[in-house]
mmCIF file of C-alpha atoms in Angstrom:
data_model
loop_
_atom_site.group_PDB
_atom_site.id
_atom_site.type_symbol
_atom_site.label_atom_id
_atom_site.label_comp_id
_atom_site.label_asym_id
_atom_site.label_seq_id
_atom_site.Cartn_x
_atom_site.Cartn_y
_atom_site.Cartn_z
ATOM 1 C CA MET A 16 64.845 141.814 111.176
ATOM 2 C CA ASN A 17 66.673 145.570 110.585
ATOM 3 C CA ARG A 18 70.374 145.982 111.740
ATOM 4 C CA THR A 19 71.685 149.102 113.082
ATOM 5 C CA VAL A 20 75.137 149.309 111.625
ATOM 6 C CA LEU A 21 77.957 151.425 113.139
ATOM 7 C CA VAL A 22 80.977 152.326 111.645
ATOM 8 C CA PHE A 23 83.743 154.284 113.370
ATOM 9 C CA ALA A 24 86.069 156.406 111.054
ATOM 10 C CA PRO A 25 89.472 158.029 112.553
ATOM 11 C CA HIS A 26 89.612 160.474 109.508
ATOM 12 C CA ASN A 27 86.985 161.703 106.561
ATOM 13 C CA ASP A 28 87.248 159.046 104.068
ATOM 14 C CA ASP A 29 88.343 156.309 106.266
ATOM 15 C CA GLU A 30 84.622 154.569 106.431
ATOM 16 C CA VAL A 31 84.436 154.948 102.396
ATOM 17 C CA LEU A 32 87.920 153.246 101.370
ATOM 18 C CA GLY A 33 87.342 149.945 104.434
ATOM 19 C CA VAL A 34 83.257 149.892 104.395
ATOM 20 C CA GLY A 35 82.283 152.018 101.525
ATOM 21 C CA GLY A 36 80.698 148.862 99.587
ATOM 22 C CA THR A 37 79.363 147.327 102.547
ATOM 23 C CA ILE A 38 77.454 150.238 103.712
ATOM 24 C CA ALA A 39 75.707 150.503 100.499
ATOM 25 C CA LYS A 40 75.002 146.892 100.945
ATOM 26 C CA TYR A 41 73.302 147.116 104.204
ATOM 27 C CA VAL A 42 71.524 150.589 103.104
ATOM 28 C CA GLU A 43 70.304 147.877 99.999
ATOM 29 C CA GLU A 44 68.674 145.359 102.380
ATOM 30 C CA GLY A 45 66.958 147.638 104.640
ATOM 31 C CA HIS A 46 69.158 148.447 107.501
ATOM 32 C CA ASN A 47 70.244 151.222 109.098
ATOM 33 C CA VAL A 48 73.723 152.610 109.045
ATOM 34 C CA ILE A 49 75.290 155.130 111.329
ATOM 35 C CA ILE A 50 79.000 156.818 110.676
ATOM 36 C CA CYS A 51 80.796 158.685 113.445
ATOM 37 C CA GLU A 52 83.858 160.472 112.270
ATOM 38 C CA VAL A 53 86.175 161.051 114.872
ATOM 39 C CA THR A 54 88.408 163.649 114.105
ATOM 40 C CA ALA A 55 88.352 167.244 112.028
ATOM 41 C CA GLY A 56 91.637 168.930 110.679
ATOM 42 C CA ALA A 57 92.379 172.238 109.265
ATOM 43 C CA ARG A 58 90.251 171.583 106.030
ATOM 44 C CA LYS A 59 87.222 170.453 108.781
ATOM 45 C CA GLU A 60 84.293 172.454 106.342
ATOM 46 C CA LEU A 61 85.561 170.795 103.183
ATOM 47 C CA LEU A 62 86.073 167.234 104.440
ATOM 48 C CA GLN A 63 83.130 167.272 106.098
ATOM 49 C CA HIS A 64 81.207 168.468 103.187
ATOM 50 C CA GLU A 65 82.733 166.102 101.100
ATOM 51 C CA ALA A 66 82.263 163.159 103.094
ATOM 52 C CA LYS A 67 78.367 164.298 103.907
ATOM 53 C CA ASN A 68 78.530 164.168 99.675
ATOM 54 C CA ALA A 69 79.853 160.532 99.959
ATOM 55 C CA HIS A 70 77.357 159.355 102.861
ATOM 56 C CA HIS A 71 74.573 160.809 100.586
ATOM 57 C CA ILE A 72 75.352 158.417 97.816
ATOM 58 C CA LEU A 73 75.953 155.469 100.378
ATOM 59 C CA GLY A 74 72.632 156.127 101.592
ATOM 60 C CA VAL A 75 73.892 156.591 105.201
ATOM 61 C CA SER A 76 71.405 157.039 107.774
ATOM 62 C CA GLU A 77 72.719 159.353 110.090
ATOM 63 C CA GLU A 78 76.647 160.890 110.660
ATOM 64 C CA ILE A 79 78.536 162.096 113.654
ATOM 65 C CA PHE A 80 81.479 164.479 113.642
ATOM 66 C CA LEU A 81 82.983 164.213 117.261
ATOM 67 C CA ASN A 82 85.733 166.879 115.951
ATOM 68 C CA PHE A 83 88.949 165.470 117.906
ATOM 69 C CA GLU A 84 92.009 167.023 116.407
ATOM 70 C CA THR A 85 93.301 165.170 113.789
ATOM 71 C CA CYS A 86 96.974 163.580 114.138
ATOM 72 C CA LYS A 87 97.027 164.514 117.705
ATOM 73 C CA LEU A 88 94.205 161.772 119.626
ATOM 74 C CA TYR A 89 97.209 160.055 121.113
ATOM 75 C CA CYS A 90 97.472 163.598 123.159
ATOM 76 C CA ALA A 91 93.846 163.457 123.769
ATOM 77 C CA ASP A 92 92.522 162.564 127.495
ATOM 78 C CA LYS A 93 91.848 159.261 127.441
ATOM 79 C CA SER A 94 88.673 159.301 129.466
ATOM 80 C CA ASN A 95 86.833 162.023 127.277
ATOM 81 C CA LEU A 96 87.826 159.992 124.463
ATOM 82 C CA ASN A 97 86.293 156.908 125.904
ATOM 83 C CA ASP A 98 83.328 158.598 127.048
ATOM 84 C CA ALA A 99 82.280 160.193 123.923
ATOM 85 C CA PHE A 100 82.958 156.518 122.067
ATOM 86 C CA SER A 101 80.252 155.154 125.149
ATOM 87 C CA LYS A 102 78.004 158.205 124.225
ATOM 88 C CA VAL A 103 77.639 156.944 120.753
ATOM 89 C CA ILE A 104 77.180 153.474 121.268
ATOM 90 C CA GLN A 105 74.753 153.665 124.219
ATOM 91 C CA ARG A 106 72.762 156.556 121.987
ATOM 92 C CA TYR A 107 72.641 154.041 119.179
ATOM 93 C CA LYS A 108 72.873 150.498 119.939
ATOM 94 C CA PRO A 109 73.922 149.136 117.419
ATOM 95 C CA ASP A 110 74.226 145.204 116.932
ATOM 96 C CA THR A 111 77.219 145.428 114.512
ATOM 97 C CA VAL A 112 79.983 147.410 114.948
ATOM 98 C CA TYR A 113 82.917 148.339 112.490
ATOM 99 C CA ILE A 114 86.460 149.659 113.524
ATOM 100 C CA PRO A 115 89.683 150.433 112.033
ATOM 101 C CA HIS A 116 92.532 147.692 111.907
ATOM 102 C CA TYR A 117 94.266 148.235 115.016
ATOM 103 C CA GLY A 118 97.604 147.863 113.266
ATOM 104 C CA ASP A 119 97.385 150.344 110.995
ATOM 105 C CA MET A 120 100.400 152.723 110.734
ATOM 106 C CA HIS A 121 98.395 155.828 111.671
ATOM 107 C CA THR A 122 98.246 156.284 115.383
ATOM 108 C CA ASP A 123 94.785 157.754 115.229
ATOM 109 C CA HIS A 124 94.002 154.338 114.005
ATOM 110 C CA ARG A 125 94.967 152.830 116.627
ATOM 111 C CA VAL A 126 94.068 155.077 119.337
ATOM 112 C CA VAL A 127 90.141 154.886 117.669
ATOM 113 C CA ALA A 128 90.671 150.750 117.725
ATOM 114 C CA ASP A 129 91.404 151.082 121.780
ATOM 115 C CA ALA A 130 88.748 153.204 122.659
ATOM 116 C CA ALA A 131 86.019 151.652 120.618
ATOM 117 C CA MET A 132 86.861 148.335 122.194
ATOM 118 C CA VAL A 133 86.366 150.060 125.794
ATOM 119 C CA ALA A 134 82.792 151.090 124.660
ATOM 120 C CA VAL A 135 81.757 147.708 123.328
ATOM 121 C CA ARG A 136 82.727 145.675 126.065
ATOM 122 C CA PRO A 137 80.050 142.963 126.258
ATOM 123 C CA LEU A 138 79.124 143.946 129.883
ATOM 124 C CA VAL A 139 78.451 147.384 128.824
ATOM 125 C CA ALA A 140 77.193 146.867 125.477
ATOM 126 C CA PRO A 141 75.475 143.731 125.359
ATOM 127 C CA PHE A 142 73.359 144.439 122.593
ATOM 128 C CA ILE A 143 76.381 144.288 120.577
ATOM 129 C CA LYS A 144 76.380 141.339 118.128
ATOM 130 C CA ARG A 145 78.943 141.541 115.644
ATOM 131 C CA ILE A 146 82.227 143.528 115.596
ATOM 132 C CA PHE A 147 84.583 143.604 112.852
ATOM 133 C CA ALA A 148 87.558 145.322 112.027
ATOM 134 C CA TYR A 149 88.569 146.721 108.210
ATOM 135 C CA GLU A 150 91.261 148.006 106.200
ATOM 136 C CA THR A 151 92.149 151.388 105.130
ATOM 137 C CA LEU A 152 94.517 151.729 101.934
ATOM 138 C CA SER A 153 97.955 152.964 103.014
ATOM 139 C CA GLU A 154 97.036 152.752 106.396
ATOM 140 C CA THR A 155 97.219 148.707 106.815
ATOM 141 C CA GLU A 156 99.408 147.877 104.828
ATOM 142 C CA TRP A 157 102.352 150.956 105.127
ATOM 143 C CA ASN A 158 103.307 149.438 109.154
ATOM 144 C CA THR A 159 105.891 147.524 110.053
ATOM 145 C CA PRO A 160 105.223 144.384 108.743
ATOM 146 C CA SER A 161 105.212 142.086 112.327
ATOM 147 C CA VAL A 162 102.195 139.381 113.867
ATOM 148 C CA ASN A 163 100.998 142.448 115.561
ATOM 149 C CA ASN A 164 100.432 144.771 112.802
ATOM 150 C CA CYS A 165 98.976 142.493 110.148
ATOM 151 C CA PHE A 166 95.888 142.137 108.803
ATOM 152 C CA ILE A 167 94.239 138.735 108.402
ATOM 153 C CA PRO A 168 91.015 138.856 107.229
ATOM 154 C CA ASN A 169 88.224 136.245 107.782
ATOM 155 C CA VAL A 170 85.918 137.656 106.457
ATOM 156 C CA TRP A 171 84.522 139.019 103.395
ATOM 157 C CA SER A 172 81.492 140.829 101.936
ATOM 158 C CA ASP A 173 80.735 140.432 98.545
ATOM 159 C CA ILE A 174 80.006 143.785 97.048
ATOM 160 C CA SER A 175 80.638 142.799 93.468
ATOM 161 C CA LYS A 176 77.327 145.064 92.673
ATOM 162 C CA GLN A 177 77.966 148.052 95.302
ATOM 163 C CA ILE A 178 81.206 148.944 93.943
ATOM 164 C CA GLY A 179 79.953 151.190 91.880
ATOM 165 C CA LYS A 180 78.887 153.158 94.406
ATOM 166 C CA LYS A 181 82.188 152.605 96.769
ATOM 167 C CA ILE A 182 83.841 154.386 94.038
ATOM 168 C CA THR A 183 81.365 157.485 93.105
ATOM 169 C CA ALA A 184 81.423 157.896 96.920
ATOM 170 C CA MET A 185 85.183 158.174 97.261
ATOM 171 C CA GLU A 186 85.432 160.247 94.259
ATOM 172 C CA CYS A 187 83.514 162.931 96.417
ATOM 173 C CA PHE A 188 86.766 162.998 98.614
ATOM 174 C CA GLU A 189 88.696 165.412 95.678
ATOM 175 C CA SER A 190 90.881 166.695 98.366
ATOM 176 C CA GLN A 191 91.906 162.969 99.466
ATOM 177 C CA LEU A 192 92.326 161.419 95.952
ATOM 178 C CA LEU A 193 95.589 160.720 94.495
ATOM 179 C CA GLU A 194 96.936 159.582 91.336
ATOM 180 C CA PHE A 195 98.122 155.699 90.800
ATOM 181 C CA PRO A 196 100.255 154.176 91.939
ATOM 182 C CA HIS A 197 99.555 155.645 95.597
ATOM 183 C CA PRO A 198 96.776 153.499 97.166
ATOM 184 C CA ARG A 199 94.539 156.254 97.467
ATOM 185 C CA SER A 200 93.659 156.237 93.813
ATOM 186 C CA ILE A 201 90.454 155.274 92.473
ATOM 187 C CA ARG A 202 92.562 152.697 90.041
ATOM 188 C CA ALA A 203 94.159 150.883 93.806
ATOM 189 C CA ILE A 204 90.930 150.864 95.440
ATOM 190 C CA SER A 205 89.315 148.935 92.576
ATOM 191 C CA ALA A 206 92.105 146.735 92.440
ATOM 192 C CA LEU A 207 92.280 145.918 96.008
ATOM 193 C CA ALA A 208 88.318 145.285 95.878
ATOM 194 C CA GLU A 209 88.988 142.804 92.856
ATOM 195 C CA TYR A 210 91.724 141.056 94.700
ATOM 196 C CA ARG A 211 89.600 140.621 97.696
ATOM 197 C CA GLY A 212 86.949 139.430 95.540
ATOM 198 C CA SER A 213 88.954 136.399 93.973
ATOM 199 C CA THR A 214 90.056 134.916 97.500
ATOM 200 C CA ILE A 215 86.050 134.031 97.429
ATOM 201 C CA GLY A 216 85.479 134.063 93.796
ATOM 202 C CA VAL A 217 83.711 137.166 93.296
ATOM 203 C CA ALA A 218 84.155 140.462 90.965
ATOM 204 C CA ALA A 219 84.852 142.486 94.071
ATOM 205 C CA ALA A 220 84.700 142.203 97.916
ATOM 206 C CA GLU A 221 85.779 143.802 100.755
ATOM 207 C CA ALA A 222 87.759 142.018 103.815
ATOM 208 C CA PHE A 223 87.752 142.154 107.424
ATOM 209 C CA MET A 224 88.748 140.727 110.753
ATOM 210 C CA CYS A 225 86.121 139.408 112.857
ATOM 211 C CA ILE A 226 86.735 140.397 116.273
ATOM 212 C CA ARG A 227 83.527 139.239 117.694
ATOM 213 C CA TYR A 228 80.278 137.447 116.689
ATOM 214 C CA ARG A 229 76.957 135.754 117.982
ATOM 215 C CA GLU A 230 73.647 135.040 116.574
#
């Protein structure tokens, strides 16, 4: 049975950083993956061009750009934001949804996590069976350490066969990549995948927090 997978990304590239290998894996298994990118900044055309190139490599079925202003989601009208998310959920009716980790440092990530959870409430979206939160390098690990902010993975996706596609897709974001030891570097992305993989005894993996799951 084919799945419809929806990934909410606060910014262009977050979906590749957090879910890139798993997206490629879903596509290879015959599932449909849709990306909803929430914000757009001053370099909108460049970043969305890079995103489209990355999505093409991963095999994404469709992409949505909501074009809310970057770094100012906390100022956005909450009802408008929630309505935009709900319309995406109701249009595509995904059974699997990925959202950023609520404890990430960037406020855009926290606002997206909040709005997504409003849109995926069981009473309004009973078709959703699985919700996962993903980690984003330079956001998830940089926030103030606390119980509320901590990313505690309890689901791992073996991306040993897809790590090459993830790296190639990330290389499309020339405007976002930096040199190691910055976490948004190819070396750091590869290192995290190897570390997460070592946790479950495989060459490379992505880790998630399961928010909701049912058969």
